[in-house]
Each structure stands twice: as C-alpha cells, then as structure tokens.
Amino acid sequence: MQERRIRTDRVPRHVAIIMDGNGRWAEARGLERNEGHWAGLESVRAVVRAAHEIGIGVLTLFAFSSENWSRPKGEVQELMRLLDHYIEEELDEVMRNGIRVLTLGRLDRIPPNTRKKVEDAVARSAENREMILVFAVSYGGRSEIVDAARKLMRDAEAGKLDPERLDEKTFAAYLYQPELPDPDLLIRTGDESRVSNFLLWQIAYTEIYTTDLMWPDFRKGHLVDAILDYQSRERRFGLTSAQVGSGRGGGRTEPV
Ligand code: IPE
Ligand code: IPE
Ligand code: MG
C-alpha cells in the first residue's frame, strides 16, 4: 500500500468539524440514539489526539447547536452529561498535551454544573500553547452575528464606534472568539452537505469536505483523508489560478 503523506508545509491551521450522524449510527444497530452519542465520544478522543499529532493549530468541534435545544429533553440532558463526562475524563490528557480549551456559543443556557466544569477547563488550560480545542456548544452562527451586531450598536450608541468606519475587520472583532483564525477546512460527517448554522461568518473561504461516515466511525485515518483532500485543492480566494500559483505538488511530507 502506498504510504499516505501529509505535506507538513500545508497543514490546515484551523480545522472545524460538524460531528453528525450519531443518531443514525445507533439506529442502524438497533440502539438508542443516546448510545450513538456515547460512541461518538470515542471519535472525539481519537480526533483530538490525532489533530495534536498532525500539528493542527486549532480544532473546533460542533458539539451542540442552538437548534439542538429543541430535541427531546432526555437527549438534550444526555448530551450535556456527555460534555461533562468528556471534561472530567480528558482534562488531564488535554493538560499533558498542552492543549488550550475554548468555547463558542451561549453558555448561559447550559446547566450550571456542566458550565462550571467547562469554564474551569478553559481557565486551567489558558496558558497552554500546543493546540487550541474549541467546543461549539449552544452555538448558532446567526446568533453569533446578531450578538456581535448588538454589542457593536451599543458601542456606536456610546460613541465608541463610528458607523462610517465599520469594516469587516472591525465587525469580526465583535464575534465570540475574534482571535481565532478562520477555519481552513470544514469537515462534516453523517452524509449531509449543509452548514446547519455553523460558523457562518468564518467559513467564507473555508474548504468543505463531507463524508458519508457517521461520526462514531470517524478516526485518525479519516482525518488524514480529509487533510490530503484539502492539500490537493487550490485555494483561490477569488483570484485566478495564475495569480495564486500552484500550491500543490512538491513540499515536505510526513508519513502518517
Ligand atoms: C450529531 O449527531 C450530534 C448532535 C447533533 C448533537 P445527530 O444526533 O445529529 O445524529 P443524526 O444526524 O440524527 O444521525
Ligand atoms: C449539526 O447537526 C449540529 C451538530 C453536529 C452539533 P444536526 O444534526 O443538528 O444538523 P441538521 O439538523 O441535520 O441540519
Ligand atoms: Mg444530525
């Protein structure tokens, strides 16, 4: 078998993942949907470890959307328990690997115990520099934009911001985590090709990769597949191919 190599000079700086398909994975096995969520936790563990090994700078995982609050109560509770459990079980390894934890979303809606755990993890890991792991929880892209607009309007009202001087850079500074780079690669599992209200502002020029694998089946090799696919693409950002030159071919590679 040909060895698959990731070009080390073009590792995506920021990878975001819509972890979809837990419910269908479970249903296909005659299990409860919640068992699919627990199985998906193994994929989270594996992918965080793999992202760190590959040298990805920021990994953002869509764990729970604003719309997911409308799911059956038992499922919502279980998903919150799962987040709680992940932090409890994995924080030591996260700390050992120098990973910084951040969140994205309206955390005020999540149960106080879980919220406290998540906030402690964010605080404890604040000085870590190896990789940033972002959990999008209670997150909606439109809400993020509306929340940004609200803060911005308040600053304009207070005379801190001149509407005439508003530009994209100023607007982006009002988003939830303005210091993070935009994702280079967005992966969606679960055989769907939609964005489902994830990072609407930030994915303007993100490369999108979808797979029919359900999230609980996703492992390091699949992350490598997505990165190799990403590395075969030419990102033009609206320019012509001649303008950007070919970033493909050559370059240093590393066995995976
Ligand atoms: C993703 O799996 C997990 C969350 C959305 C929280 P789903 O629960 O959406 O699984 P499917 O899409 O129903 O299979
Ligand atoms: C997106 O998956 C949200 C997360 C993975 C957390 P959904 O299952 O909620 O998305 P739709 O309903 O298929 O668009
Ligand atoms: Mg789904």
Coordinates of C-alpha atoms and ligand atoms in Angstrom, one line a residue:
M1 CA 0.0 0.0 0.0
Q2 CA 1.3 3.4 -0.9
E3 CA 2.2 5.4 2.1
R4 CA 0.0 8.4 2.6
R5 CA 1.8 11.6 3.3
I6 CA 0.6 14.9 4.7
R7 CA 2.6 17.9 3.4
T8 CA 3.9 19.5 6.6
D9 CA 4.1 22.9 4.9
R10 CA 0.3 22.9 4.2
V11 CA -1.3 21.5 7.3
P12 CA -4.6 23.4 7.8
R13 CA -4.1 25.8 10.7
H14 CA -7.8 25.6 11.7
V15 CA -10.0 22.5 11.2
A16 CA -13.6 22.7 12.2
I17 CA -15.8 19.6 12.3
I18 CA -19.6 19.1 12.3
M19 CA -19.8 15.8 14.1
D20 CA -23.0 14.4 12.6
G21 CA -24.6 11.0 12.4
N22 CA -24.6 9.7 16.0
G23 CA -28.3 9.0 16.0
R24 CA -28.3 7.2 12.7
W25 CA -25.2 5.2 13.7
A26 CA -27.1 3.9 16.7
E27 CA -30.4 3.3 15.0
A28 CA -28.7 1.2 12.3
R29 CA -27.5 -1.1 15.2
G30 CA -30.9 -1.2 16.9
L31 CA -29.6 1.0 19.7
E32 CA -30.9 4.1 21.4
R33 CA -29.8 7.5 19.9
N34 CA -28.0 8.3 23.1
E35 CA -25.8 5.3 22.7
G36 CA -24.7 6.8 19.4
H37 CA -23.7 10.0 21.2
W38 CA -21.6 8.0 23.7
A39 CA -20.0 6.1 20.8
G40 CA -19.2 9.5 19.3
L41 CA -17.2 10.4 22.3
E42 CA -14.6 7.8 21.3
S43 CA -14.2 9.7 18.0
V44 CA -13.8 12.9 19.8
R45 CA -10.9 11.4 21.8
A46 CA -9.3 9.9 18.8
V47 CA -9.6 13.1 16.7
V48 CA -8.3 15.4 19.4
R49 CA -5.3 13.2 19.8
A50 CA -4.8 12.9 16.0
A51 CA -5.1 16.6 15.4
H52 CA -2.4 17.3 18.0
E53 CA -0.1 14.7 16.4
I54 CA -0.6 16.1 13.0
G55 CA 0.1 19.6 14.2
I56 CA -3.2 21.3 13.6
G57 CA -3.3 24.6 15.4
V58 CA -7.0 25.0 16.1
L59 CA -9.6 22.2 16.2
T60 CA -13.2 23.4 16.5
L61 CA -15.9 20.7 17.3
F62 CA -19.6 21.4 16.8
A63 CA -21.0 19.6 19.8
F64 CA -24.4 21.2 20.2
S65 CA -26.3 23.7 18.2
S66 CA -28.8 26.4 19.3
E67 CA -31.4 24.4 17.4
N68 CA -30.4 21.2 19.2
W69 CA -32.1 22.6 22.3
S70 CA -35.4 21.7 20.7
R71 CA -34.6 17.9 20.7
P72 CA -36.3 15.6 23.2
K73 CA -35.4 16.6 26.8
G74 CA -33.8 13.2 27.5
E75 CA -31.4 13.6 24.6
V76 CA -30.5 17.2 25.5
Q77 CA -29.8 16.1 29.1
E78 CA -27.6 13.2 27.9
L79 CA -25.6 15.4 25.5
M80 CA -24.9 17.8 28.4
R81 CA -23.9 14.8 30.6
L82 CA -21.6 13.7 27.8
L83 CA -19.8 17.1 27.7
D84 CA -19.5 17.0 31.5
H85 CA -18.0 13.5 31.2
Y86 CA -15.5 14.4 28.5
I87 CA -14.1 17.3 30.5
E88 CA -13.9 15.1 33.6
E89 CA -12.2 12.2 31.9
E90 CA -10.0 14.0 29.4
L91 CA -8.8 17.2 31.1
D92 CA -5.7 15.6 32.4
E93 CA -4.6 14.3 29.0
V94 CA -5.6 17.7 27.5
M95 CA -3.3 19.4 30.0
R96 CA -0.5 16.9 29.5
N97 CA -0.6 17.7 25.8
G98 CA -0.6 21.4 26.3
I99 CA -4.0 21.9 24.7
R100 CA -5.9 25.0 25.4
V101 CA -9.7 24.7 25.7
L102 CA -12.1 27.4 24.5
T103 CA -15.8 27.6 23.9
L104 CA -18.0 29.1 21.3
G105 CA -21.7 29.7 22.0
R106 CA -24.3 30.9 24.5
L107 CA -23.0 29.0 27.5
D108 CA -25.6 30.7 29.8
R109 CA -28.1 28.2 28.6
I110 CA -26.2 25.1 29.7
P111 CA -26.7 23.5 33.1
P112 CA -24.7 25.3 35.9
N113 CA -22.7 22.2 36.8
T114 CA -21.6 21.5 33.3
R115 CA -21.0 25.2 32.7
K116 CA -18.7 25.4 35.7
K117 CA -16.7 22.4 34.6
V118 CA -16.3 23.8 31.1
E119 CA -15.3 27.2 32.5
D120 CA -12.8 25.6 34.9
A121 CA -11.2 23.7 31.9
V122 CA -11.0 27.0 30.0
A123 CA -9.3 28.7 32.9
R124 CA -7.0 25.8 33.8
S125 CA -5.7 25.4 30.2
A126 CA -5.5 29.2 29.4
E127 CA -1.6 29.1 29.3
N128 CA -1.4 26.0 27.1
R129 CA 0.1 26.7 23.7
E130 CA 0.3 23.4 21.8
M131 CA -3.1 23.4 20.2
I132 CA -6.5 25.1 20.8
L133 CA -9.5 22.9 21.2
V134 CA -12.8 24.8 20.7
F135 CA -16.1 23.3 21.8
A136 CA -19.0 25.0 20.0
V137 CA -21.8 24.4 22.5
S138 CA -25.2 26.0 22.3
Y139 CA -23.8 27.7 19.2
G140 CA -25.6 29.2 16.3
G141 CA -23.9 31.2 13.5
R142 CA -26.8 33.6 13.1
S143 CA -27.0 34.2 16.9
E144 CA -23.3 34.9 16.9
I145 CA -23.7 37.6 14.2
V146 CA -26.7 39.1 16.0
D147 CA -24.8 39.1 19.3
A148 CA -22.0 40.9 17.6
A149 CA -24.3 43.4 16.0
R150 CA -25.9 44.1 19.4
K151 CA -22.5 44.8 21.0
L152 CA -21.5 46.9 18.1
M153 CA -24.7 49.0 18.2
R154 CA -24.1 49.6 21.9
D155 CA -20.6 50.8 21.2
A156 CA -21.9 53.1 18.4
E157 CA -24.5 54.5 20.8
A158 CA -21.9 55.1 23.4
G159 CA -19.8 57.0 20.8
K160 CA -17.0 54.4 20.8
L161 CA -17.5 53.4 17.2
D162 CA -18.2 55.5 14.1
P163 CA -20.7 53.6 11.8
E164 CA -18.9 55.2 8.8
R165 CA -15.7 53.4 9.8
L166 CA -17.2 50.0 10.2
D167 CA -15.5 47.4 8.1
E168 CA -15.1 43.6 8.1
K169 CA -12.2 43.6 10.4
T170 CA -13.9 45.8 13.0
F171 CA -17.1 43.7 12.7
A172 CA -15.2 40.4 13.1
A173 CA -13.7 41.7 16.4
Y174 CA -17.1 41.5 17.9
L175 CA -17.6 37.8 17.3
Y176 CA -17.3 35.2 20.1
Q177 CA -13.6 34.3 19.6
P178 CA -12.2 37.0 17.4
E179 CA -8.6 36.0 17.9
L180 CA -9.0 32.6 16.2
P181 CA -8.1 32.3 12.5
D182 CA -11.0 31.4 10.2
P183 CA -11.2 27.6 9.5
D184 CA -9.2 26.4 6.5
L185 CA -11.0 23.1 6.4
L186 CA -14.6 22.3 7.5
I187 CA -15.4 18.5 7.8
R188 CA -18.9 17.3 8.0
T189 CA -19.6 13.6 8.7
G190 CA -23.0 11.9 8.5
D191 CA -23.6 12.1 4.8
E192 CA -25.1 15.6 4.7
S193 CA -23.9 18.6 2.7
R194 CA -25.1 21.5 4.7
V195 CA -23.7 24.0 7.1
S196 CA -26.5 23.8 9.7
N197 CA -25.9 27.3 11.1
F198 CA -22.2 26.7 11.9
L199 CA -19.6 29.5 11.7
L200 CA -21.5 31.4 9.1
W201 CA -19.2 34.4 9.1
Q202 CA -15.9 32.5 9.4
I203 CA -16.4 29.9 6.6
A204 CA -16.5 32.5 3.8
Y205 CA -13.4 30.9 2.2
T206 CA -13.2 27.6 4.0
E207 CA -12.7 24.4 2.1
I208 CA -15.6 22.0 2.8
Y209 CA -15.1 18.2 3.0
T210 CA -18.1 15.9 3.5
T211 CA -18.1 12.2 4.2
D212 CA -20.8 9.5 4.4
L213 CA -19.2 8.1 7.5
M214 CA -21.2 8.5 10.6
W215 CA -19.3 10.4 13.4
P216 CA -18.9 7.3 15.7
D217 CA -16.9 5.6 12.9
F218 CA -14.6 8.6 12.3
R219 CA -10.9 8.1 13.3
K220 CA -7.5 9.5 12.6
G221 CA -7.2 7.9 9.1
H222 CA -10.4 9.7 8.1
L223 CA -9.0 13.0 9.3
V224 CA -5.9 12.3 7.3
D225 CA -8.1 11.6 4.2
A226 CA -9.8 15.0 4.7
I227 CA -6.4 16.8 5.1
L228 CA -5.0 15.1 2.0
D229 CA -8.0 16.1 0.0
Y230 CA -7.6 19.7 1.3
Q231 CA -4.0 19.7 0.3
S232 CA -4.9 18.7 -3.3
R233 CA -7.1 21.8 -3.7
E234 CA -6.1 25.2 -5.0
R235 CA -7.5 28.0 -2.8
R236 CA -8.0 31.0 -5.0
F237 CA -9.9 33.4 -2.8
G238 CA -11.5 35.0 -5.8
L239 CA -8.3 35.3 -7.8
T240 CA -7.2 33.5 -10.9
S241 CA -5.2 30.3 -10.8
A242 CA -2.2 32.1 -12.3
Q243 CA -2.3 34.8 -9.6
V244 CA -2.2 32.4 -6.7
G245 CA 0.3 30.0 -8.3
S246 CA 0.0 26.3 -7.7
G247 CA 0.5 25.5 -4.0
R248 CA 0.2 21.8 -5.0
G249 CA 3.0 19.2 -5.6
G250 CA 6.4 19.2 -4.0
G251 CA 6.8 20.4 -0.5
R252 CA 7.9 18.4 2.6
T253 CA 5.8 15.4 3.5
E254 CA 5.5 13.4 6.6
P255 CA 4.4 9.7 6.9
V256 CA 1.1 9.1 8.6
Ligands
IPE1 C1 -24.7 14.6 15.9 O1 -25.5 13.5 15.7 C2 -24.7 15.1 17.4 C3 -25.5 16.3 17.6 C4 -26.2 17.0 16.7 C5 -25.6 16.7 19.0 P1 -27.0 13.5 15.5 O2 -27.7 13.3 16.8 O3 -27.5 14.7 14.7 O4 -27.2 12.2 14.6 P2 -28.2 12.1 13.4 O5 -27.9 13.1 12.4 O6 -29.6 12.1 13.9 O7 -27.9 10.7 12.8
IPE2 C1 -25.4 19.9 13.4 O1 -26.1 18.6 13.3 C2 -25.1 20.2 14.8 C3 -24.1 19.4 15.4 C4 -23.4 18.4 14.9 C5 -23.8 19.7 16.8 P1 -27.7 18.5 13.2 O2 -28.0 17.0 13.2 O3 -28.3 19.2 14.4 O4 -28.0 19.2 11.9 P2 -29.2 19.0 10.9 O5 -30.5 19.1 11.7 O6 -29.1 17.7 10.2 O7 -29.1 20.2 9.9
MG3 MG -27.7 15.1 12.8

